């Protein structure tokens, strides 16, 4: 009986090996070749792809943009999400409506959100420019066309889309905080700030770990909005690691080099995520 149960796991195991393990192994193989993505024949060139990547600027630029993207989305996204959760956890009229409105952006696909915000950011006829013109304020804003603002404009859209999920997770954590504990804190003279710092946040350790991990993964694998809204531009301002891999493989036909960058990105994501998760788990246990 027990042995027959393993057969039920076989389809899932085959699916996992076919669509996860095998592609990763092929990625490592292609990373040491000059494969162009379509030719049947290719040559093994050792670590030349890796050497070229470390010598070129594209790896440093892509890694820098990805880390900035990740850092801002993790910090700002979780702070805003926690603030919204605290606000919507209060006993106010229409709380359900406000929670639903805050969660709505999460329901839209990245393509819809990307095109929507591309219109909002449009320099001459976009929503922001039109509003400023009607207010009589002269502006020459070009959020997505300016090298210094393009990345942060996309980051804002990422936070706007994912803030609903972050808020819901924090809200679920806040509703598990015992009311007796909060009441005891108030009796002892704790104000709102002390209750938040010494009672609520420590009890939100699990929710914080989940949200930070999700934000971290979303930031490190950022591709949708750089691709949809700016196509990596202007210049290399919004080139993230995943977008650079896509461009290198499917636009420049350097599949072997893109595979090498994929291996580097895989290592970076695994290391950063593992370090963060381990640290967050330790804090969760201590809390």
mmCIF file of N, CA, C and O in Angstrom, residues 59-155:
data_model
loop_
_atom_site.group_PDB
_atom_site.id
_atom_site.type_symbol
_atom_site.label_atom_id
_atom_site.label_comp_id
_atom_site.label_asym_id
_atom_site.label_seq_id
_atom_site.Cartn_x
_atom_site.Cartn_y
_atom_site.Cartn_z
ATOM 1 N N UNK A 59 26.786 44.003 -17.091
ATOM 2 C CA UNK A 59 26.507 43.233 -15.875
ATOM 3 C C UNK A 59 26.393 44.156 -14.673
ATOM 4 O O UNK A 59 25.451 44.051 -13.881
ATOM 5 N N UNK A 60 27.340 45.087 -14.540
ATOM 6 C CA UNK A 60 27.309 46.011 -13.407
ATOM 7 C C UNK A 60 26.093 46.911 -13.426
ATOM 8 O O UNK A 60 25.450 47.138 -12.391
ATOM 9 N N UNK A 61 25.732 47.426 -14.622
ATOM 10 C CA UNK A 61 24.566 48.309 -14.746
ATOM 11 C C UNK A 61 23.283 47.555 -14.413
ATOM 12 O O UNK A 61 22.436 48.041 -13.660
ATOM 13 N N UNK A 62 23.141 46.360 -14.968
ATOM 14 C CA UNK A 62 21.930 45.563 -14.733
ATOM 15 C C UNK A 62 21.802 45.166 -13.270
ATOM 16 O O UNK A 62 20.707 45.218 -12.693
ATOM 17 N N UNK A 63 22.915 44.774 -12.671
ATOM 18 C CA UNK A 63 22.898 44.384 -11.260
ATOM 19 C C UNK A 63 22.570 45.580 -10.371
ATOM 20 O O UNK A 63 21.776 45.473 -9.429
ATOM 21 N N UNK A 64 23.158 46.728 -10.685
ATOM 22 C CA UNK A 64 22.886 47.946 -9.913
ATOM 23 C C UNK A 64 21.406 48.324 -9.990
ATOM 24 O O UNK A 64 20.767 48.601 -8.969
ATOM 25 N N UNK A 65 20.850 48.338 -11.212
ATOM 26 C CA UNK A 65 19.430 48.676 -11.387
ATOM 27 C C UNK A 65 18.526 47.690 -10.656
ATOM 28 O O UNK A 65 17.533 48.079 -10.037
ATOM 29 N N UNK A 66 18.880 46.418 -10.722
ATOM 30 C CA UNK A 66 18.066 45.391 -10.059
ATOM 31 C C UNK A 66 18.103 45.554 -8.544
ATOM 32 O O UNK A 66 17.073 45.425 -7.869
ATOM 33 N N UNK A 67 19.273 45.831 -7.994
ATOM 34 C CA UNK A 67 19.400 45.999 -6.540
ATOM 35 C C UNK A 67 18.663 47.246 -6.062
ATOM 36 O O UNK A 67 18.030 47.231 -5.003
ATOM 37 N N UNK A 68 18.742 48.349 -6.839
ATOM 38 C CA UNK A 68 17.987 49.556 -6.492
ATOM 39 C C UNK A 68 16.488 49.263 -6.533
ATOM 40 O O UNK A 68 15.744 49.636 -5.622
ATOM 41 N N UNK A 69 16.066 48.612 -7.595
ATOM 42 C CA UNK A 69 14.665 48.233 -7.769
ATOM 43 C C UNK A 69 14.190 47.403 -6.575
ATOM 44 O O UNK A 69 13.129 47.659 -6.001
ATOM 45 N N UNK A 70 14.993 46.419 -6.198
ATOM 46 C CA UNK A 70 14.631 45.525 -5.098
ATOM 47 C C UNK A 70 14.607 46.262 -3.768
ATOM 48 O O UNK A 70 13.659 46.123 -2.980
ATOM 49 N N UNK A 71 15.643 47.050 -3.502
ATOM 50 C CA UNK A 71 15.756 47.757 -2.218
ATOM 51 C C UNK A 71 14.566 48.691 -2.005
ATOM 52 O O UNK A 71 13.946 48.697 -0.934
ATOM 53 N N UNK A 72 14.236 49.480 -3.024
ATOM 54 C CA UNK A 72 13.147 50.457 -2.882
ATOM 55 C C UNK A 72 11.800 49.759 -2.745
ATOM 56 O O UNK A 72 10.980 50.146 -1.907
ATOM 57 N N UNK A 73 11.567 48.723 -3.561
ATOM 58 C CA UNK A 73 10.276 48.025 -3.466
ATOM 59 C C UNK A 73 10.103 47.315 -2.128
ATOM 60 O O UNK A 73 9.000 47.298 -1.574
ATOM 61 N N UNK A 74 11.186 46.747 -1.595
ATOM 62 C CA UNK A 74 11.100 46.056 -0.304
ATOM 63 C C UNK A 74 10.826 47.053 0.815
ATOM 64 O O UNK A 74 9.900 46.868 1.620
ATOM 65 N N UNK A 75 11.618 48.129 0.875
ATOM 66 C CA UNK A 75 11.486 49.100 1.970
ATOM 67 C C UNK A 75 10.193 49.904 1.845
ATOM 68 O O UNK A 75 9.346 49.899 2.752
ATOM 69 N N UNK A 76 10.031 50.603 0.717
ATOM 70 C CA UNK A 76 8.868 51.485 0.558
ATOM 71 C C UNK A 76 7.570 50.680 0.501
ATOM 72 O O UNK A 76 6.568 51.057 1.115
ATOM 73 N N UNK A 77 7.585 49.558 -0.231
ATOM 74 C CA UNK A 77 6.370 48.753 -0.360
ATOM 75 C C UNK A 77 5.869 48.232 0.965
ATOM 76 O O UNK A 77 4.657 48.257 1.241
ATOM 77 N N UNK A 78 6.780 47.772 1.814
ATOM 78 C CA UNK A 78 6.357 47.212 3.103
ATOM 79 C C UNK A 78 5.962 48.292 4.101
ATOM 80 O O UNK A 78 5.040 48.090 4.895
ATOM 81 N N UNK A 79 6.627 49.432 4.048
ATOM 82 C CA UNK A 79 6.253 50.533 4.956
ATOM 83 C C UNK A 79 4.859 51.057 4.596
ATOM 84 O O UNK A 79 4.004 51.245 5.468
ATOM 85 N N UNK A 80 4.639 51.288 3.306
ATOM 86 C CA UNK A 80 3.326 51.775 2.868
ATOM 87 C C UNK A 80 2.245 50.730 3.131
ATOM 88 O O UNK A 80 1.138 51.048 3.584
ATOM 89 N N UNK A 81 2.563 49.459 2.843
ATOM 90 C CA UNK A 81 1.599 48.390 3.082
ATOM 91 C C UNK A 81 1.225 48.267 4.549
ATOM 92 O O UNK A 81 0.045 48.067 4.890
ATOM 93 N N UNK A 82 2.218 48.400 5.434
ATOM 94 C CA UNK A 82 1.948 48.327 6.872
ATOM 95 C C UNK A 82 1.110 49.517 7.321
ATOM 96 O O UNK A 82 0.173 49.365 8.122
ATOM 97 N N UNK A 83 1.429 50.716 6.808
ATOM 98 C CA UNK A 83 0.662 51.911 7.169
ATOM 99 C C UNK A 83 -0.801 51.777 6.735
ATOM 100 O O UNK A 83 -1.723 52.109 7.487
ATOM 101 N N UNK A 84 -1.012 51.255 5.528
ATOM 102 C CA UNK A 84 -2.382 51.056 5.041
ATOM 103 C C UNK A 84 -3.113 50.004 5.868
ATOM 104 O O UNK A 84 -4.306 50.158 6.171
ATOM 105 N N UNK A 85 -2.399 48.936 6.230
ATOM 106 C CA UNK A 85 -3.016 47.889 7.047
ATOM 107 C C UNK A 85 -3.423 48.425 8.420
ATOM 108 O O UNK A 85 -4.509 48.113 8.925
ATOM 109 N N UNK A 86 -2.570 49.227 9.028
ATOM 110 C CA UNK A 86 -2.883 49.830 10.327
ATOM 111 C C UNK A 86 -4.096 50.743 10.220
ATOM 112 O O UNK A 86 -4.964 50.759 11.102
ATOM 113 N N UNK A 87 -4.143 51.496 9.135
ATOM 114 C CA UNK A 87 -5.266 52.418 8.936
ATOM 115 C C UNK A 87 -6.566 51.671 8.706
ATOM 116 O O UNK A 87 -7.607 51.997 9.289
ATOM 117 N N UNK A 88 -6.510 50.627 7.884
ATOM 118 C CA UNK A 88 -7.716 49.884 7.551
ATOM 119 C C UNK A 88 -8.085 48.844 8.604
ATOM 120 O O UNK A 88 -9.111 48.167 8.471
ATOM 121 N N UNK A 89 -7.263 48.717 9.635
ATOM 122 C CA UNK A 89 -7.595 47.844 10.758
ATOM 123 C C UNK A 89 -8.374 48.591 11.834
ATOM 124 O O UNK A 89 -8.873 47.984 12.777
ATOM 125 N N UNK A 90 -8.467 49.907 11.665
ATOM 126 C CA UNK A 90 -9.207 50.731 12.618
ATOM 127 C C UNK A 90 -10.708 50.588 12.381
ATOM 128 O O UNK A 90 -11.148 50.232 11.281
ATOM 129 N N UNK A 91 -11.476 50.859 13.396
ATOM 130 C CA UNK A 91 -12.925 50.747 13.306
ATOM 131 C C UNK A 91 -13.504 52.027 12.719
ATOM 132 O O UNK A 91 -13.834 52.979 13.427
ATOM 133 N N UNK A 92 -13.571 52.054 11.387
ATOM 134 C CA UNK A 92 -14.127 53.204 10.676
ATOM 135 C C UNK A 92 -15.199 52.709 9.701
ATOM 136 O O UNK A 92 -15.209 51.547 9.305
ATOM 137 N N UNK A 93 -16.081 53.605 9.313
ATOM 138 C CA UNK A 93 -17.171 53.234 8.413
ATOM 139 C C UNK A 93 -16.623 52.959 7.012
ATOM 140 O O UNK A 93 -15.738 53.654 6.526
ATOM 141 N N UNK A 94 -17.173 51.960 6.363
ATOM 142 C CA UNK A 94 -16.780 51.648 4.998
ATOM 143 C C UNK A 94 -15.431 50.978 4.873
ATOM 144 O O UNK A 94 -14.796 51.047 3.817
ATOM 145 N N UNK A 95 -14.977 50.314 5.937
ATOM 146 C CA UNK A 95 -13.660 49.667 5.912
ATOM 147 C C UNK A 95 -13.562 48.634 4.793
ATOM 148 O O UNK A 95 -12.541 48.547 4.105
ATOM 149 N N UNK A 96 -14.618 47.853 4.609
ATOM 150 C CA UNK A 96 -14.605 46.818 3.576
ATOM 151 C C UNK A 96 -14.415 47.395 2.184
ATOM 152 O O UNK A 96 -13.702 46.825 1.349
ATOM 153 N N UNK A 97 -15.065 48.542 1.928
ATOM 154 C CA UNK A 97 -14.945 49.196 0.618
ATOM 155 C C UNK A 97 -13.517 49.673 0.405
ATOM 156 O O UNK A 97 -12.931 49.482 -0.677
ATOM 157 N N UNK A 98 -12.936 50.296 1.426
ATOM 158 C CA UNK A 98 -11.564 50.802 1.313
ATOM 159 C C UNK A 98 -10.567 49.659 1.102
ATOM 160 O O UNK A 98 -9.613 49.785 0.327
ATOM 161 N N UNK A 99 -10.782 48.553 1.791
ATOM 162 C CA UNK A 99 -9.897 47.400 1.613
ATOM 163 C C UNK A 99 -9.992 46.857 0.190
ATOM 164 O O UNK A 99 -8.973 46.514 -0.415
ATOM 165 N N UNK A 100 -11.198 46.802 -0.332
ATOM 166 C CA UNK A 100 -11.395 46.314 -1.701
ATOM 167 C C UNK A 100 -10.725 47.238 -2.712
ATOM 168 O O UNK A 100 -10.069 46.775 -3.660
ATOM 169 N N UNK A 101 -10.881 48.545 -2.522
ATOM 170 C CA UNK A 101 -10.266 49.513 -3.434
ATOM 171 C C UNK A 101 -8.747 49.417 -3.407
ATOM 172 O O UNK A 101 -8.093 49.533 -4.450
ATOM 173 N N UNK A 102 -8.197 49.193 -2.213
ATOM 174 C CA UNK A 102 -6.738 49.090 -2.088
ATOM 175 C C UNK A 102 -6.205 47.829 -2.754
ATOM 176 O O UNK A 102 -5.061 47.800 -3.223
ATOM 177 N N UNK A 103 -7.045 46.800 -2.824
ATOM 178 C CA UNK A 103 -6.598 45.520 -3.384
ATOM 179 C C UNK A 103 -6.817 45.420 -4.895
ATOM 180 O O UNK A 103 -6.198 44.578 -5.556
ATOM 181 N N UNK A 104 -7.660 46.273 -5.455
ATOM 182 C CA UNK A 104 -8.022 46.180 -6.876
ATOM 183 C C UNK A 104 -6.808 46.189 -7.816
ATOM 184 O O UNK A 104 -6.757 45.389 -8.763
ATOM 185 N N UNK A 105 -5.791 47.069 -7.643
ATOM 186 C CA UNK A 105 -4.655 47.063 -8.579
ATOM 187 C C UNK A 105 -3.965 45.703 -8.706
ATOM 188 O O UNK A 105 -3.424 45.381 -9.767
ATOM 189 N N UNK A 106 -3.992 44.907 -7.665
ATOM 190 C CA UNK A 106 -3.355 43.590 -7.698
ATOM 191 C C UNK A 106 -4.033 42.661 -8.698
ATOM 192 O O UNK A 106 -3.392 41.749 -9.233
ATOM 193 N N UNK A 107 -5.295 42.892 -8.976
ATOM 194 C CA UNK A 107 -6.062 41.997 -9.838
ATOM 195 C C UNK A 107 -5.738 42.177 -11.317
ATOM 196 O O UNK A 107 -6.000 41.295 -12.122
ATOM 197 N N UNK A 108 -5.177 43.333 -11.696
ATOM 198 C CA UNK A 108 -4.877 43.591 -13.095
ATOM 199 C C UNK A 108 -3.550 42.953 -13.492
ATOM 200 O O UNK A 108 -2.632 42.830 -12.688
ATOM 201 N N UNK A 109 -3.451 42.568 -14.748
ATOM 202 C CA UNK A 109 -2.198 41.997 -15.250
ATOM 203 C C UNK A 109 -1.145 43.096 -15.393
ATOM 204 O O UNK A 109 -1.485 44.291 -15.493
ATOM 205 N N UNK A 110 0.111 42.697 -15.447
ATOM 206 C CA UNK A 110 1.211 43.657 -15.576
ATOM 207 C C UNK A 110 1.111 44.427 -16.895
ATOM 208 O O UNK A 110 1.470 45.607 -16.958
ATOM 209 N N UNK A 111 0.610 43.787 -17.950
ATOM 210 C CA UNK A 111 0.484 44.450 -19.252
ATOM 211 C C UNK A 111 -0.507 45.605 -19.164
ATOM 212 O O UNK A 111 -0.234 46.717 -19.635
ATOM 213 N N UNK A 112 -1.663 45.348 -18.542
ATOM 214 C CA UNK A 112 -2.681 46.390 -18.395
ATOM 215 C C UNK A 112 -2.144 47.544 -17.557
ATOM 216 O O UNK A 112 -2.275 48.719 -17.924
ATOM 217 N N UNK A 113 -1.525 47.213 -16.429
ATOM 218 C CA UNK A 113 -0.988 48.242 -15.538
ATOM 219 C C UNK A 113 0.119 49.029 -16.226
ATOM 220 O O UNK A 113 0.194 50.262 -16.124
ATOM 221 N N UNK A 114 0.996 48.334 -16.950
ATOM 222 C CA UNK A 114 2.093 48.994 -17.640
ATOM 223 C C UNK A 114 1.610 49.988 -18.674
ATOM 224 O O UNK A 114 2.087 51.135 -18.729
ATOM 225 N N UNK A 115 0.630 49.594 -19.504
ATOM 226 C CA UNK A 115 0.081 50.504 -20.518
ATOM 227 C C UNK A 115 -0.682 51.659 -19.878
ATOM 228 O O UNK A 115 -0.617 52.801 -20.355
ATOM 229 N N UNK A 116 -1.385 51.375 -18.806
ATOM 230 C CA UNK A 116 -2.139 52.418 -18.102
ATOM 231 C C UNK A 116 -1.198 53.502 -17.583
ATOM 232 O O UNK A 116 -1.416 54.698 -17.805
ATOM 233 N N UNK A 117 -0.135 53.086 -16.905
ATOM 234 C CA UNK A 117 0.789 54.054 -16.326
ATOM 235 C C UNK A 117 1.687 54.707 -17.371
ATOM 236 O O UNK A 117 2.181 55.815 -17.171
ATOM 237 N N UNK A 118 1.883 54.051 -18.509
ATOM 238 C CA UNK A 118 2.606 54.700 -19.613
ATOM 239 C C UNK A 118 1.823 55.917 -20.090
ATOM 240 O O UNK A 118 2.412 56.957 -20.423
ATOM 241 N N UNK A 119 0.500 55.791 -20.128
ATOM 242 C CA UNK A 119 -0.342 56.932 -20.488
ATOM 243 C C UNK A 119 -0.296 58.002 -19.398
ATOM 244 O O UNK A 119 -0.225 59.193 -19.693
ATOM 245 N N UNK A 120 -0.348 57.579 -18.144
ATOM 246 C CA UNK A 120 -0.304 58.549 -17.039
ATOM 247 C C UNK A 120 0.992 59.361 -17.086
ATOM 248 O O UNK A 120 1.000 60.578 -16.870
ATOM 249 N N UNK A 121 2.108 58.699 -17.409
ATOM 250 C CA UNK A 121 3.419 59.356 -17.430
ATOM 251 C C UNK A 121 3.714 60.085 -18.742
ATOM 252 O O UNK A 121 4.732 60.754 -18.857
ATOM 253 N N UNK A 122 2.863 59.958 -19.756
ATOM 254 C CA UNK A 122 3.126 60.551 -21.064
ATOM 255 C C UNK A 122 3.434 62.040 -20.923
ATOM 256 O O UNK A 122 2.683 62.781 -20.271
ATOM 257 N N UNK A 123 4.538 62.523 -21.525
ATOM 258 C CA UNK A 123 4.995 63.886 -21.253
ATOM 259 C C UNK A 123 4.051 65.009 -21.696
ATOM 260 O O UNK A 123 3.908 66.005 -20.996
ATOM 261 N N UNK A 124 3.388 64.903 -22.850
ATOM 262 C CA UNK A 124 2.587 66.019 -23.358
ATOM 263 C C UNK A 124 1.094 65.879 -23.083
ATOM 264 O O UNK A 124 0.437 66.839 -22.697
ATOM 265 N N UNK A 125 0.549 64.670 -23.294
ATOM 266 C CA UNK A 125 -0.888 64.477 -23.187
ATOM 267 C C UNK A 125 -1.268 63.473 -22.099
ATOM 268 O O UNK A 125 -2.415 63.038 -22.040
ATOM 269 N N UNK A 126 -0.339 63.111 -21.270
ATOM 270 C CA UNK A 126 -0.620 62.167 -20.200
ATOM 271 C C UNK A 126 -1.458 62.773 -19.097
ATOM 272 O O UNK A 126 -1.685 63.989 -19.043
ATOM 273 N N UNK A 127 -1.907 61.936 -18.191
ATOM 274 C CA UNK A 127 -2.795 62.381 -17.112
ATOM 275 C C UNK A 127 -2.120 63.423 -16.222
ATOM 276 O O UNK A 127 -2.724 64.449 -15.884
ATOM 277 N N UNK A 128 -0.872 63.185 -15.846
ATOM 278 C CA UNK A 128 -0.169 64.118 -14.958
ATOM 279 C C UNK A 128 0.070 65.450 -15.656
ATOM 280 O O UNK A 128 -0.190 66.523 -15.097
ATOM 281 N N UNK A 129 0.557 65.392 -16.898
ATOM 282 C CA UNK A 129 0.831 66.627 -17.643
ATOM 283 C C UNK A 129 -0.449 67.415 -17.898
ATOM 284 O O UNK A 129 -0.471 68.651 -17.773
ATOM 285 N N UNK A 130 -1.531 66.736 -18.248
ATOM 286 C CA UNK A 130 -2.818 67.403 -18.503
ATOM 287 C C UNK A 130 -3.336 68.069 -17.235
ATOM 288 O O UNK A 130 -3.852 69.198 -17.278
ATOM 289 N N UNK A 131 -3.180 67.394 -16.113
ATOM 290 C CA UNK A 131 -3.629 67.954 -14.834
ATOM 291 C C UNK A 131 -2.838 69.209 -14.485
ATOM 292 O O UNK A 131 -3.411 70.223 -14.077
ATOM 293 N N UNK A 132 -1.523 69.134 -14.660
ATOM 294 C CA UNK A 132 -0.682 70.299 -14.353
ATOM 295 C C UNK A 132 -0.980 71.457 -15.288
ATOM 296 O O UNK A 132 -0.967 72.628 -14.876
ATOM 297 N N UNK A 133 -1.259 71.157 -16.555
ATOM 298 C CA UNK A 133 -1.608 72.214 -17.512
ATOM 299 C C UNK A 133 -2.902 72.909 -17.120
ATOM 300 O O UNK A 133 -3.016 74.143 -17.219
ATOM 301 N N UNK A 134 -3.899 72.132 -16.668
ATOM 302 C CA UNK A 134 -5.171 72.727 -16.260
ATOM 303 C C UNK A 134 -5.017 73.556 -14.987
ATOM 304 O O UNK A 134 -5.784 74.497 -14.762
ATOM 305 N N UNK A 135 -4.016 73.189 -14.174
ATOM 306 C CA UNK A 135 -3.736 73.967 -12.962
ATOM 307 C C UNK A 135 -2.914 75.208 -13.272
ATOM 308 O O UNK A 135 -2.642 76.014 -12.381
ATOM 309 N N UNK A 136 -2.521 75.353 -14.539
ATOM 310 C CA UNK A 136 -1.728 76.510 -14.947
ATOM 311 C C UNK A 136 -0.262 76.394 -14.585
ATOM 312 O O UNK A 136 0.454 77.400 -14.509
ATOM 313 N N UNK A 137 0.191 75.156 -14.362
ATOM 314 C CA UNK A 137 1.596 74.929 -13.987
ATOM 315 C C UNK A 137 2.346 74.422 -15.213
ATOM 316 O O UNK A 137 2.022 73.371 -15.765
ATOM 317 N N UNK A 138 3.314 75.208 -15.658
ATOM 318 C CA UNK A 138 4.124 74.798 -16.810
ATOM 319 C C UNK A 138 5.039 73.650 -16.396
ATOM 320 O O UNK A 138 5.637 73.679 -15.318
ATOM 321 N N UNK A 139 5.122 72.627 -17.233
ATOM 322 C CA UNK A 139 5.968 71.485 -16.875
ATOM 323 C C UNK A 139 6.597 70.887 -18.123
ATOM 324 O O UNK A 139 6.026 70.950 -19.217
ATOM 325 N N UNK A 140 7.754 70.341 -17.944
ATOM 326 C CA UNK A 140 8.451 69.614 -19.001
ATOM 327 C C UNK A 140 8.832 68.224 -18.479
ATOM 328 O O UNK A 140 9.915 67.717 -18.734
ATOM 329 N N UNK A 141 7.916 67.636 -17.724
ATOM 330 C CA UNK A 141 8.191 66.346 -17.101
ATOM 331 C C UNK A 141 8.171 65.231 -18.139
ATOM 332 O O UNK A 141 7.285 65.167 -18.987
ATOM 333 N N UNK A 142 9.144 64.350 -18.043
ATOM 334 C CA UNK A 142 9.199 63.162 -18.890
ATOM 335 C C UNK A 142 9.707 62.022 -18.016
ATOM 336 O O UNK A 142 10.883 61.676 -18.044
ATOM 337 N N UNK A 143 8.784 61.465 -17.239
ATOM 338 C CA UNK A 143 9.153 60.497 -16.215
ATOM 339 C C UNK A 143 9.884 59.292 -16.789
ATOM 340 O O UNK A 143 10.878 58.825 -16.220
ATOM 341 N N UNK A 144 9.400 58.766 -17.900
ATOM 342 C CA UNK A 144 9.984 57.554 -18.474
ATOM 343 C C UNK A 144 11.098 57.856 -19.473
ATOM 344 O O UNK A 144 11.833 56.949 -19.855
ATOM 345 N N UNK A 145 11.211 59.106 -19.891
ATOM 346 C CA UNK A 145 12.240 59.467 -20.866
ATOM 347 C C UNK A 145 13.473 60.087 -20.255
ATOM 348 O O UNK A 145 14.470 60.307 -20.950
ATOM 349 N N UNK A 146 13.424 60.363 -18.961
ATOM 350 C CA UNK A 146 14.562 60.960 -18.258
ATOM 351 C C UNK A 146 15.372 59.856 -17.584
ATOM 352 O O UNK A 146 14.823 59.025 -16.855
ATOM 353 N N UNK A 147 16.674 59.858 -17.823
ATOM 354 C CA UNK A 147 17.537 58.807 -17.290
ATOM 355 C C UNK A 147 17.471 58.740 -15.759
ATOM 356 O O UNK A 147 17.569 57.659 -15.179
ATOM 357 N N UNK A 148 17.304 59.885 -15.110
ATOM 358 C CA UNK A 148 17.357 59.929 -13.643
ATOM 359 C C UNK A 148 16.043 59.535 -12.979
ATOM 360 O O UNK A 148 16.023 59.206 -11.787
ATOM 361 N N UNK A 149 14.936 59.554 -13.723
ATOM 362 C CA UNK A 149 13.631 59.274 -13.116
ATOM 363 C C UNK A 149 12.959 58.000 -13.635
ATOM 364 O O UNK A 149 11.999 57.526 -13.031
ATOM 365 N N UNK A 150 13.443 57.466 -14.749
ATOM 366 C CA UNK A 150 12.759 56.333 -15.387
ATOM 367 C C UNK A 150 12.643 55.126 -14.465
ATOM 368 O O UNK A 150 11.564 54.538 -14.314
ATOM 369 N N UNK A 151 13.751 54.749 -13.829
ATOM 370 C CA UNK A 151 13.744 53.557 -12.973
ATOM 371 C C UNK A 151 12.803 53.731 -11.789
ATOM 372 O O UNK A 151 12.025 52.830 -11.453
ATOM 373 N N UNK A 152 12.838 54.921 -11.169
ATOM 374 C CA UNK A 152 12.007 55.148 -9.989
ATOM 375 C C UNK A 152 10.530 55.267 -10.356
ATOM 376 O O UNK A 152 9.654 54.916 -9.555
ATOM 377 N N UNK A 153 10.248 55.741 -11.568
ATOM 378 C CA UNK A 153 8.864 55.795 -12.033
ATOM 379 C C UNK A 153 8.298 54.388 -12.177
ATOM 380 O O UNK A 153 7.140 54.124 -11.834
ATOM 381 N N UNK A 154 9.116 53.464 -12.692
ATOM 382 C CA UNK A 154 8.689 52.072 -12.831
ATOM 383 C C UNK A 154 8.550 51.419 -11.460
ATOM 384 O O UNK A 154 7.619 50.641 -11.223
ATOM 385 N N UNK A 155 9.455 51.730 -10.554
ATOM 386 C CA UNK A 155 9.383 51.189 -9.197
ATOM 387 C C UNK A 155 8.069 51.599 -8.527
ATOM 388 O O UNK A 155 7.427 50.796 -7.842
#
